[in-house]
Amino acid sequence: MSEIRTPKSGKAKRAVASRAPKPIENGKKTLILHGTKTSATLSSVLMELYRLKKGGAIKYSRRNENIRPFESGGETSLEFFSLKTDCSMFVYGSHTKKRPDNLVLGRMYDHHVYDLIEVGIENFKSLLSFSYDKKIAPHEGSKPFICFTGEGFENVQELKHLKEVLIDLFRGEVVDNLNLAGVDRAYVCSAVSPTKVFLTHCAIKLKKSGTIVPRIELVEVGPSMDLVIRRHRLPDEGLMKEAMRTSKDKPKKKVKNVTQDPVHGKSGRIYIPDQEIGEKPMPDKSKGLKRERREAKLKHKEEGSASKKKKASE
């Protein structure tokens, strides 16, 4: 029976808590792996994918002989690496005579393989083959635009699957608000045919348009390549239903100075500043005193009128 190890230090406890399920998950990290044999083109593709996702990717340069994603039993090493690095996506490159320049993109759920799609790399152009003004080069960690052109992304099952995987691969962490000045790159995916997609990486150049909204120009900065779909495997219905399940309980906001007790119920503490009652003059506006003054005034008038009558009679 395997021993269950519990974290003892504060650092280990925080690391375990960061991997626990959350209502809003962290950004997906990508694991980049080499197969038994890789070509020069494929090595360049893996390296440039790592550069594009720098800060959100982990790359291993050693060869892995036991990884065969589409075969039963060939997923064990992938799941081990996913658990070790806490990565929810992977890119695996291999090169054989039957499938040259082969790239397998996949997603993980609970550190188990969720779905797979295999593409071949054609017409690859590296970052170094593009000449442009380095001032407009995209910054590391910036949020991208992702554009999909072509009816195939809505009608063809393989292209719809590839679209989902590419969005998860490039979008980074999900945010609520976005600064337009921080969006400086775009990925453009064009469906050339039902099994072929042209992918290119562009820098965004903002220019004056005479209105509040600037005019956008795209400058190709690379890399660019053709992705030819070879094989794909969709997730099982049961696994998909489990992965799509969301928490109904919304995160409650912490209310300060309020406690819940089983005996007294809900109780709260309030802060009242010092009133300084002894130093402030208290105005006398009681109704009883007003009535006494009114009666004394009437009595005084009556006494005055009586004295006048007495003097007149004398």
PDB file of C-alpha atoms in Angstrom:
ATOM      1  CA  MET A   1       0.000   0.000   0.000  1.00  0.00           C
ATOM      2  CA  SER A   2       1.461   3.365  -1.025  1.00  0.00           C
ATOM      3  CA  GLU A   3       2.232   5.885   1.684  1.00  0.00           C
ATOM      4  CA  ILE A   4       0.170   9.087   1.732  1.00  0.00           C
ATOM      5  CA  ARG A   5       2.468  12.048   2.239  1.00  0.00           C
ATOM      6  CA  THR A   6       1.024  15.253   3.636  1.00  0.00           C
ATOM      7  CA  PRO A   7       2.747  18.645   3.297  1.00  0.00           C
ATOM      8  CA  LYS A   8       4.374  19.911   6.480  1.00  0.00           C
ATOM      9  CA  SER A   9       6.016  23.219   5.542  1.00  0.00           C
ATOM     10  CA  GLY A  10       4.106  26.356   4.561  1.00  0.00           C
ATOM     11  CA  LYS A  11       5.662  26.374   1.081  1.00  0.00           C
ATOM     12  CA  ALA A  12       4.550  22.785   0.409  1.00  0.00           C
ATOM     13  CA  LYS A  13       1.025  23.522   1.660  1.00  0.00           C
ATOM     14  CA  ARG A  14       0.751  26.535  -0.663  1.00  0.00           C
ATOM     15  CA  ALA A  15       2.001  24.452  -3.605  1.00  0.00           C
ATOM     16  CA  VAL A  16      -0.622  21.750  -2.934  1.00  0.00           C
ATOM     17  CA  ALA A  17      -3.365  24.386  -2.537  1.00  0.00           C
ATOM     18  CA  SER A  18      -2.415  25.980  -5.876  1.00  0.00           C
ATOM     19  CA  ARG A  19      -3.011  22.634  -7.628  1.00  0.00           C
ATOM     20  CA  ALA A  20      -6.389  22.019  -5.972  1.00  0.00           C
ATOM     21  CA  PRO A  21      -9.614  22.503  -7.997  1.00  0.00           C
ATOM     22  CA  LYS A  22     -10.918  26.087  -8.049  1.00  0.00           C
ATOM     23  CA  PRO A  23     -14.094  27.791  -9.344  1.00  0.00           C
ATOM     24  CA  ILE A  24     -11.838  29.881 -11.632  1.00  0.00           C
ATOM     25  CA  GLU A  25      -8.822  27.847 -12.732  1.00  0.00           C
ATOM     26  CA  ASN A  26      -5.305  29.156 -13.352  1.00  0.00           C
ATOM     27  CA  GLY A  27      -3.895  29.595 -16.849  1.00  0.00           C
ATOM     28  CA  LYS A  28      -3.059  26.352 -18.649  1.00  0.00           C
ATOM     29  CA  LYS A  29       0.626  25.440 -18.796  1.00  0.00           C
ATOM     30  CA  THR A  30       2.007  23.527 -21.775  1.00  0.00           C
ATOM     31  CA  LEU A  31       4.464  20.639 -21.671  1.00  0.00           C
ATOM     32  CA  ILE A  32       6.726  20.354 -24.748  1.00  0.00           C
ATOM     33  CA  LEU A  33       8.355  16.958 -25.382  1.00  0.00           C
ATOM     34  CA  HIS A  34      10.612  15.322 -27.986  1.00  0.00           C
ATOM     35  CA  GLY A  35      10.051  11.862 -29.411  1.00  0.00           C
ATOM     36  CA  THR A  36      12.598   9.163 -30.189  1.00  0.00           C
ATOM     37  CA  LYS A  37      13.598  10.971 -33.360  1.00  0.00           C
ATOM     38  CA  THR A  38      13.003  14.569 -34.422  1.00  0.00           C
ATOM     39  CA  SER A  39      14.011  16.437 -37.563  1.00  0.00           C
ATOM     40  CA  ALA A  40      15.648  19.870 -37.682  1.00  0.00           C
ATOM     41  CA  THR A  41      12.341  21.422 -38.787  1.00  0.00           C
ATOM     42  CA  LEU A  42      10.445  19.833 -35.910  1.00  0.00           C
ATOM     43  CA  SER A  43      13.081  20.881 -33.357  1.00  0.00           C
ATOM     44  CA  SER A  44      12.753  24.485 -34.583  1.00  0.00           C
ATOM     45  CA  VAL A  45       8.947  24.286 -34.318  1.00  0.00           C
ATOM     46  CA  LEU A  46       9.099  23.023 -30.725  1.00  0.00           C
ATOM     47  CA  MET A  47      11.649  25.671 -29.733  1.00  0.00           C
ATOM     48  CA  GLU A  48       9.646  28.531 -31.249  1.00  0.00           C
ATOM     49  CA  LEU A  49       6.411  27.299 -29.656  1.00  0.00           C
ATOM     50  CA  TYR A  50       8.263  27.398 -26.349  1.00  0.00           C
ATOM     51  CA  ARG A  51       9.389  30.988 -27.042  1.00  0.00           C
ATOM     52  CA  LEU A  52       5.839  32.062 -27.907  1.00  0.00           C
ATOM     53  CA  LYS A  53       4.554  30.577 -24.648  1.00  0.00           C
ATOM     54  CA  LYS A  54       7.512  31.547 -22.486  1.00  0.00           C
ATOM     55  CA  GLY A  55       6.376  31.819 -18.890  1.00  0.00           C
ATOM     56  CA  GLY A  56       3.508  29.378 -19.496  1.00  0.00           C
ATOM     57  CA  ALA A  57       5.405  26.361 -20.859  1.00  0.00           C
ATOM     58  CA  ILE A  58       7.919  23.735 -19.737  1.00  0.00           C
ATOM     59  CA  LYS A  59      10.227  22.133 -22.310  1.00  0.00           C
ATOM     60  CA  TYR A  60      12.135  18.857 -21.962  1.00  0.00           C
ATOM     61  CA  SER A  61      14.936  18.307 -24.486  1.00  0.00           C
ATOM     62  CA  ARG A  62      15.589  14.600 -23.792  1.00  0.00           C
ATOM     63  CA  ARG A  63      14.233  11.933 -26.117  1.00  0.00           C
ATOM     64  CA  ASN A  64      11.262   9.899 -24.901  1.00  0.00           C
ATOM     65  CA  GLU A  65      10.903   6.409 -26.325  1.00  0.00           C
ATOM     66  CA  ASN A  66       7.879   5.213 -24.334  1.00  0.00           C
ATOM     67  CA  ILE A  67       5.443   7.956 -25.357  1.00  0.00           C
ATOM     68  CA  ARG A  68       2.857   6.818 -27.937  1.00  0.00           C
ATOM     69  CA  PRO A  69      -0.222   8.966 -27.355  1.00  0.00           C
ATOM     70  CA  PHE A  70      -2.632   7.121 -29.686  1.00  0.00           C
ATOM     71  CA  GLU A  71      -1.701   3.631 -28.455  1.00  0.00           C
ATOM     72  CA  SER A  72      -2.998   1.980 -25.301  1.00  0.00           C
ATOM     73  CA  GLY A  73      -0.337   2.044 -22.600  1.00  0.00           C
ATOM     74  CA  GLY A  74       1.645   4.750 -24.387  1.00  0.00           C
ATOM     75  CA  GLU A  75       0.024   7.492 -22.307  1.00  0.00           C
ATOM     76  CA  THR A  76       1.592   6.523 -18.968  1.00  0.00           C
ATOM     77  CA  SER A  77       4.702   8.659 -19.366  1.00  0.00           C
ATOM     78  CA  LEU A  78       2.635  11.622 -20.542  1.00  0.00           C
ATOM     79  CA  GLU A  79       0.407  11.413 -17.464  1.00  0.00           C
ATOM     80  CA  PHE A  80       3.476  11.124 -15.216  1.00  0.00           C
ATOM     81  CA  PHE A  81       5.050  14.261 -16.718  1.00  0.00           C
ATOM     82  CA  SER A  82       1.731  16.099 -16.484  1.00  0.00           C
ATOM     83  CA  LEU A  83       1.417  15.280 -12.779  1.00  0.00           C
ATOM     84  CA  LYS A  84       5.044  16.205 -12.136  1.00  0.00           C
ATOM     85  CA  THR A  85       4.914  19.598 -13.877  1.00  0.00           C
ATOM     86  CA  ASP A  86       1.202  20.413 -13.285  1.00  0.00           C
ATOM     87  CA  CYS A  87       0.662  20.969 -17.032  1.00  0.00           C
ATOM     88  CA  SER A  88      -2.803  20.606 -18.542  1.00  0.00           C
ATOM     89  CA  MET A  89      -1.661  20.632 -22.195  1.00  0.00           C
ATOM     90  CA  PHE A  90       1.182  19.003 -24.101  1.00  0.00           C
ATOM     91  CA  VAL A  91       2.915  19.230 -27.483  1.00  0.00           C
ATOM     92  CA  TYR A  92       4.775  16.103 -28.575  1.00  0.00           C
ATOM     93  CA  GLY A  93       7.029  16.078 -31.649  1.00  0.00           C
ATOM     94  CA  SER A  94       8.232  12.983 -33.509  1.00  0.00           C
ATOM     95  CA  HIS A  95       9.624  12.190 -36.966  1.00  0.00           C
ATOM     96  CA  THR A  96       9.223   8.874 -38.781  1.00  0.00           C
ATOM     97  CA  LYS A  97       9.171   7.741 -42.402  1.00  0.00           C
ATOM     98  CA  LYS A  98       5.426   7.109 -42.229  1.00  0.00           C
ATOM     99  CA  ARG A  99       4.624  10.411 -40.448  1.00  0.00           C
ATOM    100  CA  PRO A 100       7.373  12.997 -41.065  1.00  0.00           C
ATOM    101  CA  ASP A 101       7.478  16.201 -38.999  1.00  0.00           C
ATOM    102  CA  ASN A 102       4.647  14.954 -36.820  1.00  0.00           C
ATOM    103  CA  LEU A 103       3.174  17.068 -34.015  1.00  0.00           C
ATOM    104  CA  VAL A 104       0.649  15.758 -31.467  1.00  0.00           C
ATOM    105  CA  LEU A 105      -1.366  18.347 -29.531  1.00  0.00           C
ATOM    106  CA  GLY A 106      -3.377  17.190 -26.544  1.00  0.00           C
ATOM    107  CA  ARG A 107      -5.233  18.310 -23.442  1.00  0.00           C
ATOM    108  CA  MET A 108      -5.289  16.699 -20.012  1.00  0.00           C
ATOM    109  CA  TYR A 109      -8.023  16.396 -17.408  1.00  0.00           C
ATOM    110  CA  ASP A 110      -7.074  15.448 -13.854  1.00  0.00           C
ATOM    111  CA  HIS A 111      -3.631  14.526 -15.303  1.00  0.00           C
ATOM    112  CA  HIS A 112      -5.179  12.001 -17.708  1.00  0.00           C
ATOM    113  CA  VAL A 113      -5.284  12.389 -21.497  1.00  0.00           C
ATOM    114  CA  TYR A 114      -8.529  14.146 -22.453  1.00  0.00           C
ATOM    115  CA  ASP A 115      -8.272  14.460 -26.258  1.00  0.00           C
ATOM    116  CA  LEU A 116      -5.645  14.302 -29.012  1.00  0.00           C
ATOM    117  CA  ILE A 117      -5.072  15.735 -32.481  1.00  0.00           C
ATOM    118  CA  GLU A 118      -2.135  14.910 -34.746  1.00  0.00           C
ATOM    119  CA  VAL A 119      -0.887  17.315 -37.432  1.00  0.00           C
ATOM    120  CA  GLY A 120       1.960  17.358 -39.905  1.00  0.00           C
ATOM    121  CA  ILE A 121       4.190  20.435 -40.346  1.00  0.00           C
ATOM    122  CA  GLU A 122       4.685  21.801 -43.870  1.00  0.00           C
ATOM    123  CA  ASN A 123       6.154  25.047 -45.321  1.00  0.00           C
ATOM    124  CA  PHE A 124       7.617  26.090 -41.995  1.00  0.00           C
ATOM    125  CA  LYS A 125       9.187  29.575 -41.763  1.00  0.00           C
ATOM    126  CA  SER A 126      11.190  30.468 -38.694  1.00  0.00           C
ATOM    127  CA  LEU A 127      11.232  33.735 -36.742  1.00  0.00           C
ATOM    128  CA  LEU A 128      14.667  34.521 -38.180  1.00  0.00           C
ATOM    129  CA  SER A 129      13.402  34.482 -41.775  1.00  0.00           C
ATOM    130  CA  PHE A 130      11.171  37.572 -41.227  1.00  0.00           C
ATOM    131  CA  SER A 131      12.516  41.119 -41.342  1.00  0.00           C
ATOM    132  CA  TYR A 132      10.581  43.854 -39.503  1.00  0.00           C
ATOM    133  CA  ASP A 133      11.052  46.765 -37.142  1.00  0.00           C
ATOM    134  CA  LYS A 134      12.070  45.266 -33.795  1.00  0.00           C
ATOM    135  CA  LYS A 135      10.216  48.052 -31.945  1.00  0.00           C
ATOM    136  CA  ILE A 136       6.881  46.401 -32.766  1.00  0.00           C
ATOM    137  CA  ALA A 137       7.986  42.926 -31.639  1.00  0.00           C
ATOM    138  CA  PRO A 138       5.401  41.383 -29.245  1.00  0.00           C
ATOM    139  CA  HIS A 139       6.269  41.436 -25.552  1.00  0.00           C
ATOM    140  CA  GLU A 140       6.567  38.309 -23.468  1.00  0.00           C
ATOM    141  CA  GLY A 141       3.323  37.329 -21.733  1.00  0.00           C
ATOM    142  CA  SER A 142       1.066  39.695 -23.718  1.00  0.00           C
ATOM    143  CA  LYS A 143      -2.503  38.667 -24.565  1.00  0.00           C
ATOM    144  CA  PRO A 144      -3.137  37.710 -28.211  1.00  0.00           C
ATOM    145  CA  PHE A 145      -5.965  38.050 -30.686  1.00  0.00           C
ATOM    146  CA  ILE A 146      -6.841  34.686 -32.285  1.00  0.00           C
ATOM    147  CA  CYS A 147      -8.545  34.871 -35.677  1.00  0.00           C
ATOM    148  CA  PHE A 148     -10.052  31.850 -37.497  1.00  0.00           C
ATOM    149  CA  THR A 149     -11.051  32.353 -41.140  1.00  0.00           C
ATOM    150  CA  GLY A 150     -12.884  29.781 -43.223  1.00  0.00           C
ATOM    151  CA  GLU A 151     -16.197  27.911 -43.079  1.00  0.00           C
ATOM    152  CA  GLY A 152     -14.423  24.664 -42.226  1.00  0.00           C
ATOM    153  CA  PHE A 153     -13.963  25.737 -38.596  1.00  0.00           C
ATOM    154  CA  GLU A 154     -17.770  25.641 -38.227  1.00  0.00           C
ATOM    155  CA  ASN A 155     -18.630  22.638 -40.421  1.00  0.00           C
ATOM    156  CA  VAL A 156     -15.741  20.114 -40.377  1.00  0.00           C
ATOM    157  CA  GLN A 157     -15.349  18.096 -37.155  1.00  0.00           C
ATOM    158  CA  GLU A 158     -11.534  17.850 -37.400  1.00  0.00           C
ATOM    159  CA  LEU A 159     -11.150  21.607 -37.885  1.00  0.00           C
ATOM    160  CA  LYS A 160     -13.562  22.372 -35.033  1.00  0.00           C
ATOM    161  CA  HIS A 161     -11.474  20.141 -32.789  1.00  0.00           C
ATOM    162  CA  LEU A 162      -8.225  21.796 -33.924  1.00  0.00           C
ATOM    163  CA  LYS A 163      -9.760  25.234 -33.269  1.00  0.00           C
ATOM    164  CA  GLU A 164     -10.590  24.326 -29.643  1.00  0.00           C
ATOM    165  CA  VAL A 165      -7.078  22.989 -29.019  1.00  0.00           C
ATOM    166  CA  LEU A 166      -5.353  26.022 -30.589  1.00  0.00           C
ATOM    167  CA  ILE A 167      -7.465  28.438 -28.515  1.00  0.00           C
ATOM    168  CA  ASP A 168      -6.467  26.636 -25.304  1.00  0.00           C
ATOM    169  CA  LEU A 169      -2.839  26.551 -26.459  1.00  0.00           C
ATOM    170  CA  PHE A 170      -2.405  30.261 -27.234  1.00  0.00           C
ATOM    171  CA  ARG A 171      -4.940  32.260 -25.197  1.00  0.00           C
ATOM    172  CA  GLY A 172      -3.081  32.158 -21.857  1.00  0.00           C
ATOM    173  CA  GLU A 173      -4.783  33.103 -18.617  1.00  0.00           C
ATOM    174  CA  VAL A 174      -8.449  34.140 -18.743  1.00  0.00           C
ATOM    175  CA  VAL A 175      -8.980  37.772 -17.637  1.00  0.00           C
ATOM    176  CA  ASP A 176     -12.037  40.009 -17.195  1.00  0.00           C
ATOM    177  CA  ASN A 177     -10.534  43.351 -18.275  1.00  0.00           C
ATOM    178  CA  LEU A 178      -8.028  44.005 -21.035  1.00  0.00           C
ATOM    179  CA  ASN A 179      -5.879  47.026 -21.893  1.00  0.00           C
ATOM    180  CA  LEU A 180      -5.796  47.604 -25.644  1.00  0.00           C
ATOM    181  CA  ALA A 181      -2.209  48.853 -25.451  1.00  0.00           C
ATOM    182  CA  GLY A 182      -1.128  45.485 -24.011  1.00  0.00           C
ATOM    183  CA  VAL A 183      -2.552  43.467 -26.938  1.00  0.00           C
ATOM    184  CA  ASP A 184       0.349  43.443 -29.374  1.00  0.00           C
ATOM    185  CA  ARG A 185       0.109  40.091 -31.198  1.00  0.00           C
ATOM    186  CA  ALA A 186      -2.361  38.043 -33.237  1.00  0.00           C
ATOM    187  CA  TYR A 187      -2.536  34.420 -34.393  1.00  0.00           C
ATOM    188  CA  VAL A 188      -4.249  34.043 -37.757  1.00  0.00           C
ATOM    189  CA  CYS A 189      -5.541  30.570 -38.698  1.00  0.00           C
ATOM    190  CA  SER A 190      -6.905  30.113 -42.220  1.00  0.00           C
ATOM    191  CA  ALA A 191      -8.652  26.907 -43.334  1.00  0.00           C
ATOM    192  CA  VAL A 192      -7.093  26.149 -46.721  1.00  0.00           C
ATOM    193  CA  SER A 193      -8.930  22.807 -47.083  1.00  0.00           C
ATOM    194  CA  PRO A 194     -10.906  20.411 -44.819  1.00  0.00           C
ATOM    195  CA  THR A 195      -7.612  18.935 -43.580  1.00  0.00           C
ATOM    196  CA  LYS A 196      -5.157  21.837 -43.904  1.00  0.00           C
ATOM    197  CA  VAL A 197      -4.745  25.042 -41.871  1.00  0.00           C
ATOM    198  CA  PHE A 198      -2.307  27.905 -42.442  1.00  0.00           C
ATOM    199  CA  LEU A 199      -1.086  29.333 -39.111  1.00  0.00           C
ATOM    200  CA  THR A 200       0.905  32.564 -38.829  1.00  0.00           C
ATOM    201  CA  HIS A 201       1.964  34.867 -35.995  1.00  0.00           C
ATOM    202  CA  CYS A 202       1.652  38.650 -36.482  1.00  0.00           C
ATOM    203  CA  ALA A 203       2.504  41.764 -34.508  1.00  0.00           C
ATOM    204  CA  ILE A 204      -0.195  44.413 -34.074  1.00  0.00           C
ATOM    205  CA  LYS A 205       0.628  47.975 -35.061  1.00  0.00           C
ATOM    206  CA  LEU A 206      -1.769  50.700 -33.865  1.00  0.00           C
ATOM    207  CA  LYS A 207      -2.111  53.788 -36.076  1.00  0.00           C
ATOM    208  CA  LYS A 208      -4.184  56.976 -35.941  1.00  0.00           C
ATOM    209  CA  SER A 209      -7.627  56.746 -37.522  1.00  0.00           C
ATOM    210  CA  GLY A 210      -9.166  60.117 -36.631  1.00  0.00           C
ATOM    211  CA  THR A 211     -11.505  58.439 -34.121  1.00  0.00           C
ATOM    212  CA  ILE A 212     -11.193  56.976 -30.615  1.00  0.00           C
ATOM    213  CA  VAL A 213     -10.646  53.477 -32.051  1.00  0.00           C
ATOM    214  CA  PRO A 214      -7.168  53.175 -33.633  1.00  0.00           C
ATOM    215  CA  ARG A 215      -6.519  51.571 -36.996  1.00  0.00           C
ATOM    216  CA  ILE A 216      -4.879  48.152 -36.706  1.00  0.00           C
ATOM    217  CA  GLU A 217      -2.207  46.839 -39.055  1.00  0.00           C
ATOM    218  CA  LEU A 218      -0.800  43.299 -38.936  1.00  0.00           C
ATOM    219  CA  VAL A 219       2.916  42.749 -39.508  1.00  0.00           C
ATOM    220  CA  GLU A 220       3.968  39.124 -39.934  1.00  0.00           C
ATOM    221  CA  VAL A 221       6.782  38.315 -37.506  1.00  0.00           C
ATOM    222  CA  GLY A 222       6.705  34.521 -37.621  1.00  0.00           C
ATOM    223  CA  PRO A 223       6.730  31.663 -37.216  1.00  0.00           C
ATOM    224  CA  SER A 224       4.324  30.490 -39.901  1.00  0.00           C
ATOM    225  CA  MET A 225       3.477  26.953 -40.999  1.00  0.00           C
ATOM    226  CA  ASP A 226       0.853  24.694 -42.587  1.00  0.00           C
ATOM    227  CA  LEU A 227      -0.850  22.206 -40.248  1.00  0.00           C
ATOM    228  CA  VAL A 228      -2.076  19.062 -42.053  1.00  0.00           C
ATOM    229  CA  ILE A 229      -4.523  17.075 -39.912  1.00  0.00           C
ATOM    230  CA  ARG A 230      -3.707  13.363 -39.768  1.00  0.00           C
ATOM    231  CA  ARG A 231      -5.459  11.754 -36.779  1.00  0.00           C
ATOM    232  CA  HIS A 232      -7.615  12.990 -33.929  1.00  0.00           C
ATOM    233  CA  ARG A 233      -9.350  11.449 -30.924  1.00  0.00           C
ATOM    234  CA  LEU A 234     -12.283  13.095 -29.175  1.00  0.00           C
ATOM    235  CA  PRO A 235     -12.897  12.591 -25.440  1.00  0.00           C
ATOM    236  CA  ASP A 236     -15.367  10.016 -24.122  1.00  0.00           C
ATOM    237  CA  GLU A 237     -18.857  11.295 -23.300  1.00  0.00           C
ATOM    238  CA  GLY A 238     -18.523  10.423 -19.602  1.00  0.00           C
ATOM    239  CA  LEU A 239     -15.135  12.132 -19.326  1.00  0.00           C
ATOM    240  CA  MET A 240     -16.414  15.176 -21.223  1.00  0.00           C
ATOM    241  CA  LYS A 241     -19.442  15.472 -18.918  1.00  0.00           C
ATOM    242  CA  GLU A 242     -17.200  15.270 -15.861  1.00  0.00           C
ATOM    243  CA  ALA A 243     -14.721  17.827 -17.241  1.00  0.00           C
ATOM    244  CA  MET A 244     -17.481  20.299 -18.183  1.00  0.00           C
ATOM    245  CA  ARG A 245     -19.086  20.196 -14.747  1.00  0.00           C
ATOM    246  CA  THR A 246     -18.919  23.534 -12.938  1.00  0.00           C
ATOM    247  CA  SER A 247     -19.442  24.493  -9.333  1.00  0.00           C
ATOM    248  CA  LYS A 248     -22.870  25.944  -8.477  1.00  0.00           C
ATOM    249  CA  ASP A 249     -21.626  27.579  -5.313  1.00  0.00           C
ATOM    250  CA  LYS A 250     -20.320  31.043  -6.037  1.00  0.00           C
ATOM    251  CA  PRO A 251     -17.360  32.202  -3.952  1.00  0.00           C
ATOM    252  CA  LYS A 252     -18.710  34.110  -0.967  1.00  0.00           C
ATOM    253  CA  LYS A 253     -17.265  37.478  -0.124  1.00  0.00           C
ATOM    254  CA  LYS A 254     -15.780  37.715   3.331  1.00  0.00           C
ATOM    255  CA  VAL A 255     -17.830  40.007   5.571  1.00  0.00           C
ATOM    256  CA  LYS A 256     -15.738  41.816   8.155  1.00  0.00           C
ATOM    257  CA  ASN A 257     -16.628  41.911  11.876  1.00  0.00           C
ATOM    258  CA  VAL A 258     -19.438  39.334  11.509  1.00  0.00           C
ATOM    259  CA  THR A 259     -19.397  35.994  13.331  1.00  0.00           C
ATOM    260  CA  GLN A 260     -21.755  33.038  13.293  1.00  0.00           C
ATOM    261  CA  ASP A 261     -22.477  31.264  16.570  1.00  0.00           C
ATOM    262  CA  PRO A 262     -24.747  28.194  17.009  1.00  0.00           C
ATOM    263  CA  VAL A 263     -26.210  29.624  20.226  1.00  0.00           C
ATOM    264  CA  HIS A 264     -26.400  33.376  19.647  1.00  0.00           C
ATOM    265  CA  GLY A 265     -26.740  33.171  15.862  1.00  0.00           C
ATOM    266  CA  LYS A 266     -25.292  35.851  13.610  1.00  0.00           C
ATOM    267  CA  SER A 267     -23.667  38.708  15.489  1.00  0.00           C
ATOM    268  CA  GLY A 268     -21.594  41.656  14.412  1.00  0.00           C
ATOM    269  CA  ARG A 269     -19.250  44.224  15.853  1.00  0.00           C
ATOM    270  CA  ILE A 270     -19.509  47.926  15.114  1.00  0.00           C
ATOM    271  CA  TYR A 271     -17.064  50.710  15.807  1.00  0.00           C
ATOM    272  CA  ILE A 272     -18.397  53.850  17.482  1.00  0.00           C
ATOM    273  CA  PRO A 273     -15.946  56.734  17.894  1.00  0.00           C
ATOM    274  CA  ASP A 274     -15.722  58.660  21.182  1.00  0.00           C
ATOM    275  CA  GLN A 275     -18.688  61.040  21.347  1.00  0.00           C
ATOM    276  CA  GLU A 276     -17.001  63.488  23.824  1.00  0.00           C
ATOM    277  CA  ILE A 277     -20.311  64.158  25.559  1.00  0.00           C
ATOM    278  CA  GLY A 278     -18.728  65.940  28.534  1.00  0.00           C
ATOM    279  CA  GLU A 279     -17.158  68.608  26.330  1.00  0.00           C
ATOM    280  CA  LYS A 280     -20.178  69.419  24.161  1.00  0.00           C
ATOM    281  CA  PRO A 281     -22.976  71.805  25.326  1.00  0.00           C
ATOM    282  CA  MET A 282     -26.329  70.070  25.494  1.00  0.00           C
ATOM    283  CA  PRO A 283     -29.138  72.253  24.027  1.00  0.00           C
ATOM    284  CA  ASP A 284     -32.248  72.367  26.184  1.00  0.00           C
ATOM    285  CA  LYS A 285     -35.158  71.716  23.829  1.00  0.00           C
ATOM    286  CA  SER A 286     -37.443  69.624  26.026  1.00  0.00           C
ATOM    287  CA  LYS A 287     -41.162  70.191  25.542  1.00  0.00           C
ATOM    288  CA  GLY A 288     -41.813  70.330  29.284  1.00  0.00           C
ATOM    289  CA  LEU A 289     -39.537  73.337  29.724  1.00  0.00           C
ATOM    290  CA  LYS A 290     -41.154  75.074  26.765  1.00  0.00           C
ATOM    291  CA  ARG A 291     -44.576  74.599  28.331  1.00  0.00           C
ATOM    292  CA  GLU A 292     -43.375  76.012  31.667  1.00  0.00           C
ATOM    293  CA  ARG A 293     -41.959  79.075  29.918  1.00  0.00           C
ATOM    294  CA  ARG A 294     -45.210  79.549  28.016  1.00  0.00           C
ATOM    295  CA  GLU A 295     -47.287  79.310  31.211  1.00  0.00           C
ATOM    296  CA  ALA A 296     -44.980  81.745  33.057  1.00  0.00           C
ATOM    297  CA  LYS A 297     -45.279  84.160  30.155  1.00  0.00           C
ATOM    298  CA  LEU A 298     -49.074  84.000  30.240  1.00  0.00           C
ATOM    299  CA  LYS A 299     -49.072  84.442  34.022  1.00  0.00           C
ATOM    300  CA  HIS A 300     -46.827  87.464  33.672  1.00  0.00           C
ATOM    301  CA  LYS A 301     -49.214  88.983  31.122  1.00  0.00           C
ATOM    302  CA  GLU A 302     -52.220  88.332  33.352  1.00  0.00           C
ATOM    303  CA  GLU A 303     -50.497  89.923  36.343  1.00  0.00           C
ATOM    304  CA  GLY A 304     -49.569  92.951  34.240  1.00  0.00           C
ATOM    305  CA  SER A 305     -53.122  93.429  32.994  1.00  0.00           C
ATOM    306  CA  ALA A 306     -54.503  93.084  36.546  1.00  0.00           C
ATOM    307  CA  SER A 307     -52.154  95.744  37.889  1.00  0.00           C
ATOM    308  CA  LYS A 308     -53.179  98.129  35.094  1.00  0.00           C
ATOM    309  CA  LYS A 309     -56.880  97.624  35.911  1.00  0.00           C
ATOM    310  CA  LYS A 310     -56.213  98.270  39.623  1.00  0.00           C
ATOM    311  CA  LYS A 311     -54.390 101.529  38.880  1.00  0.00           C
ATOM    312  CA  ALA A 312     -57.196 102.650  36.581  1.00  0.00           C
ATOM    313  CA  SER A 313     -59.846 101.984  39.256  1.00  0.00           C
ATOM    314  CA  GLU A 314     -57.915 103.969  41.822  1.00  0.00           C
TER     315      GLU A 314
END
